[in-house]
Coordinates of C-alpha atoms in Angstrom, one line a residue:
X1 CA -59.3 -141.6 -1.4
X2 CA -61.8 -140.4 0.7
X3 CA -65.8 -138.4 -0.1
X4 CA -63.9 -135.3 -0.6
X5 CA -62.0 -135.8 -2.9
X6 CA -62.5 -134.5 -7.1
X7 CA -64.3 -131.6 -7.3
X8 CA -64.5 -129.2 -9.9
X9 CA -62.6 -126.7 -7.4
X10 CA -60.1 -127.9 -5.0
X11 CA -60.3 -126.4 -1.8
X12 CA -57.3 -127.4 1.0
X13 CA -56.8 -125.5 4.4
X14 CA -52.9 -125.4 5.3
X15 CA -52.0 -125.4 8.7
X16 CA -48.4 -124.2 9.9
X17 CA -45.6 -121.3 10.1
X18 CA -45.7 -118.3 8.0
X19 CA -43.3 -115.8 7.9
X20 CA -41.2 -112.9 6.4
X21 CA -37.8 -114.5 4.2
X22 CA -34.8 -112.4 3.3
X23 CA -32.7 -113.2 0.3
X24 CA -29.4 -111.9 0.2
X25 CA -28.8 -109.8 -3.4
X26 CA -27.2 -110.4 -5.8
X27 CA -27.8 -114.1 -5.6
X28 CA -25.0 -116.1 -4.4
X29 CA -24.1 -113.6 -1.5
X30 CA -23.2 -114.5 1.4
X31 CA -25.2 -113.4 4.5
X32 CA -22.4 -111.8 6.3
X33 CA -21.5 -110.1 3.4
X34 CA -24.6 -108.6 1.8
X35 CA -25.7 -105.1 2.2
X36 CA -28.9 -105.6 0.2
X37 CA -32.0 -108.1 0.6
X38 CA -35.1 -109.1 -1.2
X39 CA -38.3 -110.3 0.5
X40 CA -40.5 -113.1 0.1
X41 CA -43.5 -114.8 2.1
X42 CA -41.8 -117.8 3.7
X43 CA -42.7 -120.7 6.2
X44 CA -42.7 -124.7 5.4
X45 CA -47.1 -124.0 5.6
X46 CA -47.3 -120.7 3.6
X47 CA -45.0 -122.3 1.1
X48 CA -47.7 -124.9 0.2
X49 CA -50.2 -122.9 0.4
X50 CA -48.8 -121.0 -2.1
X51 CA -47.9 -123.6 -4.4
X52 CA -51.7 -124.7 -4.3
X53 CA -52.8 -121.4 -5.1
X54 CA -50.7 -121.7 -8.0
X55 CA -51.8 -124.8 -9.5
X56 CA -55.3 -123.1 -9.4
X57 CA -56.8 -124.5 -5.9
X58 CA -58.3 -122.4 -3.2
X59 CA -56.1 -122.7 -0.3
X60 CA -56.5 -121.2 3.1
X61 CA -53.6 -120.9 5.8
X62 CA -54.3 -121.7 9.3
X63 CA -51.8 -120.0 11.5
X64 CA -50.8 -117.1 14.0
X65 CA -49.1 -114.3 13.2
X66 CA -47.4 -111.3 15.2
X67 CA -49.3 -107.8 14.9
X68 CA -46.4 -106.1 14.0
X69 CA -44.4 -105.2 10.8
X70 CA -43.4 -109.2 9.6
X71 CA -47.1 -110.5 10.4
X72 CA -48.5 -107.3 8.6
X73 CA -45.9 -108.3 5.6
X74 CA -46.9 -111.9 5.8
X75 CA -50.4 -110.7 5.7
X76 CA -50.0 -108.8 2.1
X77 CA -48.3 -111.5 1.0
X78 CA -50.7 -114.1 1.1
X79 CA -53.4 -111.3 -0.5
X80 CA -50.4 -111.5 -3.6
X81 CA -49.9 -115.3 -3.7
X82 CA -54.1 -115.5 -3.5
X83 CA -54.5 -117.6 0.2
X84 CA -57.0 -116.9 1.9
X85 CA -56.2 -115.0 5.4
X86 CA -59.7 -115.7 6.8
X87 CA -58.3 -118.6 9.3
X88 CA -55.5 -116.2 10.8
X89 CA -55.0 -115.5 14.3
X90 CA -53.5 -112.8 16.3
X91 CA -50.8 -113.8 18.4
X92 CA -50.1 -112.7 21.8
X93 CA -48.0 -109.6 22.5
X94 CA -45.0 -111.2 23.2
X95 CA -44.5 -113.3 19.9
X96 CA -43.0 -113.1 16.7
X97 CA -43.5 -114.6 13.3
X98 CA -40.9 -115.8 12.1
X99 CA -38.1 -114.6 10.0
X100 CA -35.6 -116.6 8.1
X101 CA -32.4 -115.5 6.1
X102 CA -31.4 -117.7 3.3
X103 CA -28.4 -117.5 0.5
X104 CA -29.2 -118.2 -3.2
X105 CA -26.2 -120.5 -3.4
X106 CA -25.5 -124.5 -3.1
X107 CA -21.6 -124.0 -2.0
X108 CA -21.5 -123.2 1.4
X109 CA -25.1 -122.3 1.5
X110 CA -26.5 -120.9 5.0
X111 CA -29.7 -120.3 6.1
X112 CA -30.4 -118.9 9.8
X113 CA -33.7 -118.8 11.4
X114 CA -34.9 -116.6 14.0
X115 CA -38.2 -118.4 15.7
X116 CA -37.8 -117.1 19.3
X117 CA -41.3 -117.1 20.9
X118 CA -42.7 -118.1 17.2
X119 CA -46.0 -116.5 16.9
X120 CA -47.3 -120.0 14.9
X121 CA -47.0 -121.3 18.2
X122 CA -50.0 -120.0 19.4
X123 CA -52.5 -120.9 17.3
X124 CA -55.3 -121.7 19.5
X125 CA -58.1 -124.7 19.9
X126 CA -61.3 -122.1 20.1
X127 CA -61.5 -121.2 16.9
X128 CA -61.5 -125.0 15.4
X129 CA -64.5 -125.5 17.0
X130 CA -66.0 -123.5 15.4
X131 CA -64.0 -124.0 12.0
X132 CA -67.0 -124.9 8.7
X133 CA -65.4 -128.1 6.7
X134 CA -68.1 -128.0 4.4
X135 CA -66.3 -128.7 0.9
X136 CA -63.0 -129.1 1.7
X137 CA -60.7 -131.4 -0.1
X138 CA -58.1 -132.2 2.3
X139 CA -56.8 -130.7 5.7
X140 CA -52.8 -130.2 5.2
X141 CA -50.5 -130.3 8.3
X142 CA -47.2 -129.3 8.6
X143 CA -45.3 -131.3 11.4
X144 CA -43.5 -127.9 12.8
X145 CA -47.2 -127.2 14.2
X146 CA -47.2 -130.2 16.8
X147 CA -44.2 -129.3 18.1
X148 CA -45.6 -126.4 20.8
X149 CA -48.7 -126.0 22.8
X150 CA -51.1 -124.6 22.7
X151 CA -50.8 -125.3 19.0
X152 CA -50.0 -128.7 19.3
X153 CA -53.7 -129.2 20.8
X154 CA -55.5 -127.0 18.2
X155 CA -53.8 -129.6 15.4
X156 CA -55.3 -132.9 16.7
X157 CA -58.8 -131.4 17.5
X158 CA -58.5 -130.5 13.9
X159 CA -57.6 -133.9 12.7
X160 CA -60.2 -135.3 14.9
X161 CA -63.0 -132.9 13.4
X162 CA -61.4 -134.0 9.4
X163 CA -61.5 -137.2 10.1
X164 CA -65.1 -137.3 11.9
X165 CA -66.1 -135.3 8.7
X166 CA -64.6 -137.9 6.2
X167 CA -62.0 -134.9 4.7
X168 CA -58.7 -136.4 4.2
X169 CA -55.7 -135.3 6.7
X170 CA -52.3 -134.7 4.6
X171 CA -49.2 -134.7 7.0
X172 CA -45.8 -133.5 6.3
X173 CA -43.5 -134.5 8.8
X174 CA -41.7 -131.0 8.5
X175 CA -39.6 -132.3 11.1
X176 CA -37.4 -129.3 12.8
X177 CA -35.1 -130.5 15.6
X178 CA -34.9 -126.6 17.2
X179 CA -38.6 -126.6 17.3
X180 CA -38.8 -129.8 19.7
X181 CA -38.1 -130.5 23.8
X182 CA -36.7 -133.9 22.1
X183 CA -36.8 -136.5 19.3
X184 CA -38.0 -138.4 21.7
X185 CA -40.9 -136.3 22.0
X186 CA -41.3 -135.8 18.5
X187 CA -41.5 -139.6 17.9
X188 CA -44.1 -139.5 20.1
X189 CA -46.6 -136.9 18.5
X190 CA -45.6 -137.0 15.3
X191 CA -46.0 -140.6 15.0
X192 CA -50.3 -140.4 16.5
X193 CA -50.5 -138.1 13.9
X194 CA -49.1 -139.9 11.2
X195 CA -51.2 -142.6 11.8
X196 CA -54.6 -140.7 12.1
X197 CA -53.5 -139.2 8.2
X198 CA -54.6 -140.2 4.9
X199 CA -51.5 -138.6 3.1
X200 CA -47.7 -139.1 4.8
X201 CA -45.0 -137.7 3.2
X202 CA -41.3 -137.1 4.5
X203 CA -37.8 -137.6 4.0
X204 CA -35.6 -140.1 5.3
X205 CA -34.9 -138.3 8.7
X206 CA -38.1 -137.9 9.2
X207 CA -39.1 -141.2 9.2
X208 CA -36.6 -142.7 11.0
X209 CA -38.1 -139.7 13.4
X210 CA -41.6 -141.4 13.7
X211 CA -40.3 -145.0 13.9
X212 CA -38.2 -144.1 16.9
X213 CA -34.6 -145.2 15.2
X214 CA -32.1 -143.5 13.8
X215 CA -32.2 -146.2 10.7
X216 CA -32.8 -144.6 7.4
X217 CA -35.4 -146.9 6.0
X218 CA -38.3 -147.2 4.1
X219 CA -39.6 -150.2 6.4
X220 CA -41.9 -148.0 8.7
X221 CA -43.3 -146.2 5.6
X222 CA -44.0 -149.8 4.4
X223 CA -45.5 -150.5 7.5
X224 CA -47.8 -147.6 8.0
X225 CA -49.2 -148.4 4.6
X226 CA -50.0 -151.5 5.2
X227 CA -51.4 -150.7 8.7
X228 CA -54.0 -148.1 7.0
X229 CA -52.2 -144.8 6.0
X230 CA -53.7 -145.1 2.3
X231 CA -50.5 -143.3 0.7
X232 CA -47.0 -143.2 2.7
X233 CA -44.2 -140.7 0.4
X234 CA -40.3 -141.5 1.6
X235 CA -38.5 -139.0 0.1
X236 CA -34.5 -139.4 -0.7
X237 CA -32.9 -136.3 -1.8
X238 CA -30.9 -136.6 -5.0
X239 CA -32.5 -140.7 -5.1
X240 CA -36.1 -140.1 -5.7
X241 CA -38.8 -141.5 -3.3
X242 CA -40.5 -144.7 -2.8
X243 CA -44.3 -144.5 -2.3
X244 CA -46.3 -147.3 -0.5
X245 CA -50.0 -147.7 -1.3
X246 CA -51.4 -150.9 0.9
X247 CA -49.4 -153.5 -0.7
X248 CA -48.1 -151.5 -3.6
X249 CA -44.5 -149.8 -4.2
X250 CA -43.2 -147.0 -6.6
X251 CA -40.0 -146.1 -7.0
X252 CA -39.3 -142.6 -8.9
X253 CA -36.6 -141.0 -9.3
X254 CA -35.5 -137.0 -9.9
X255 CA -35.3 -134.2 -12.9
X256 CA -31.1 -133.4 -12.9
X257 CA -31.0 -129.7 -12.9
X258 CA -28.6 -126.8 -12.2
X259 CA -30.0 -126.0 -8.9
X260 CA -29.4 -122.0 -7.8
X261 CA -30.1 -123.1 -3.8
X262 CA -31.3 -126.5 -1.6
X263 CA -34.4 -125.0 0.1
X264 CA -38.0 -125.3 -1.2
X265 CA -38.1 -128.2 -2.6
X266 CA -39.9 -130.5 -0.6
X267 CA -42.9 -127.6 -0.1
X268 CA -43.2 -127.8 -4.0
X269 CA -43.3 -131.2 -4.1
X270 CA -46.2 -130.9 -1.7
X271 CA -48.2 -128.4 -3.5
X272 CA -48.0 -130.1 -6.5
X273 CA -48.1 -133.9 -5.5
X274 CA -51.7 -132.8 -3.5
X275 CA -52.9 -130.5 -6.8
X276 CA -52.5 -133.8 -8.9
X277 CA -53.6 -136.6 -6.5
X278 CA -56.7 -134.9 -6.3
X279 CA -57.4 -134.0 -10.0
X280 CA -57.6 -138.2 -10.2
X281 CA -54.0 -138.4 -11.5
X282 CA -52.3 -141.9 -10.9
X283 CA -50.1 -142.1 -8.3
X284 CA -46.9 -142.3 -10.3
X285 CA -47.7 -139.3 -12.3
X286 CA -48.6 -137.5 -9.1
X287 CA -44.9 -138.2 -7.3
X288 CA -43.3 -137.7 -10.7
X289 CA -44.9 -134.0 -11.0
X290 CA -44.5 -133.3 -7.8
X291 CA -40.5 -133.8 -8.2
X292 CA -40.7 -131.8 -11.1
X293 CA -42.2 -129.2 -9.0
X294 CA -39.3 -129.1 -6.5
X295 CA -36.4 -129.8 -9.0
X296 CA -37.9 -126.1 -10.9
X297 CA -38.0 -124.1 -7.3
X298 CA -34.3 -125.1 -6.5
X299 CA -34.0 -123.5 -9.8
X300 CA -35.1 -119.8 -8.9
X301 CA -34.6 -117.5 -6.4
X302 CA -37.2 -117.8 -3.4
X303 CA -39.7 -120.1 -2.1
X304 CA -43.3 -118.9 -2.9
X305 CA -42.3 -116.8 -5.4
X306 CA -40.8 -119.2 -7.2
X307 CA -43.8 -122.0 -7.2
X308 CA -44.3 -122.9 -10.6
X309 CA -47.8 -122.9 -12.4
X310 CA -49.3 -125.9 -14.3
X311 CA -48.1 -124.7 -17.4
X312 CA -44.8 -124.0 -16.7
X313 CA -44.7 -127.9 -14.7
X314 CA -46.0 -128.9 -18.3
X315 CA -42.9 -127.1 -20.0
X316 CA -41.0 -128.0 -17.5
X317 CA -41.4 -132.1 -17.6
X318 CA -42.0 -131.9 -21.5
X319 CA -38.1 -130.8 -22.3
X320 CA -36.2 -133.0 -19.0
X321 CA -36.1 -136.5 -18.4
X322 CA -36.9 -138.5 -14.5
X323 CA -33.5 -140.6 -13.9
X324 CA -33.8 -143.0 -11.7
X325 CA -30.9 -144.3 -9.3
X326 CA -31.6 -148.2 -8.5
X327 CA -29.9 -148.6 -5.5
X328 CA -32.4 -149.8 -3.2
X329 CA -34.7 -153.2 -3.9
X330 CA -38.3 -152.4 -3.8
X331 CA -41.2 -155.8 -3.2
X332 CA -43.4 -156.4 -6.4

């Protein structure tokens, strides 16, 4: 854990997509057959961000958004969910933020995104220049970020200036196959910045993604510990996750619950993983609340809306029990 870590106040910039999410109403309708929608603040980033917030951390979101209606919307949402706006840029004329459509349902469930000429996309290098560090606890990327110029660029400068600052670099692998040229190409990128990050997490997908292989293993998270990535996350759905820290291996499992829809869940496991890693927590406790986090959002309606607070987390984990499916063989 590096110099900036365990203050009194954390403080995390969140780098990604932000958008505008519609919710079909009553839950469990259909999209093609709902006449009514709620909205919410959506995006893999703003998500995050929003679980940080909270958990009680200042969080500010690094992105682009469209001037027009859905940027302005995205706007007053962050002012709700308490992010600070301060680090977002205009996008050009031509751009849109992005808007997503997503059923309250596990049967059948659809959700549709619409990121033609994504506004996030054009988050530009100037202003990370410029861009004060001073007591900040950790720089969080989202994968979807690398995928684009000039975006891509304006990502690894900011790495680069983290890491030169000795501020810890968080990477989710956020790994969107419609937001890439290839896999190939994903590989490519995602893997440099995997291995200039302090904190890797990402499912099984995603790290057969940055090991070049279609193999769902844990072997490359193993080995990316061991080469210097001080805490690798693999993530395995309804399995738990296996962390790898250096030489050491967790295995935890998941908090059964009713779930209401399969989205959101990795974003609270983020947010709250990140809020409890850096309040000192051991690393167990911090993967076991963080999969209470994303078993309670799959619970409610929403993304960011439905990001639960400490104390709920607390009520949460106090009346359910982690199972633990032992399927795979872990080193000891």
């Amino acid at each position: 854990m590096s110099s900036s870590t365990l203050s009194a106040r954390k403080r995390f910039i969140v780098v990604g997509r932000a958008g505008m999410d519609l919710y079909p109403e009553p839950a469990g309708t259909k999209i093609a057959d709902a006449t009514q929608f709620s909205a919410q603040l959506g995006g893999s980033a703003a998500n995050i961000a929003a679980g940080l917030s909270r958990l009680g951390a200042d969080v500010a979101l690094l992105t682009a958004l469209s001037d027009d209606p859905v940027g302005r919307f995205c706007l007053k949402q962050l002012a709700v969910h308490g992010i600070d706006s301060s680090l977002v840029q205009a996008s050009g004329a031509e751009t849109r933020s992005s808007l997503a459509l997503s059923e309250s349902r596990i049967e059948d469930h659809e959700t549709l995104i619409y990121r033609n000429g994504a506004a996030d996309f054009d988050l530009d290098a100037s202003s990370i220049q410029a861009l004060d560090l001073a007591g900040i606890t950790a720089v969080v990327i989202t994968g979807t970020a690398l995928a684009r110029e000039p975006s891509r660029t304006a990502v690894f400068l900011l790495i680069e200036k983290a890491r030169e600052a000795g501020i810890d670099v968080v990477l989710d692998v956020d790994y969107r196959p419609y937001s890439w040229a290839s896999v190939e190409q994903a590989s490519s990128i995602c893997s440099e910045a995997a291995r200039n990050s302090t904190i890797l997490v990402g499912n099984e997908e995603e790290f057969a993604v940055l090991a070049g292989d279609t193999d769902l293993s844990a072997e490359h998270g193993r080995h990316l510990a061991k080469a210097g990535v001080e805490i690798c996350i693999y993530k395995m759905g309804g399995e738990g996750a296996i962390s790898f820290q250096g030489e050491r291996e967790i295995r935890t499992g998941v908090f059964p619950v009713e779930a209401l829809k399969p989205v959101g869940a990795g974003d609270a496991f983020m947010a709250s993983f990140l809020s409890s890693h850096y309040d000192g927590e051991p690393l167990t406790d911090c993967v076991t609340q963080g999969s209470a986090a994303a078993a309670l959002v799959v619970t409610r309606k929403g993304c960011s809306d439905a990001m639960p607070t400490t104390d709920e987390l607390a009520e949460f984990m106090s009346n359910r029990t982690m199972v633990i499916n032992d399927t795979r063989c872990l080193s000891t």
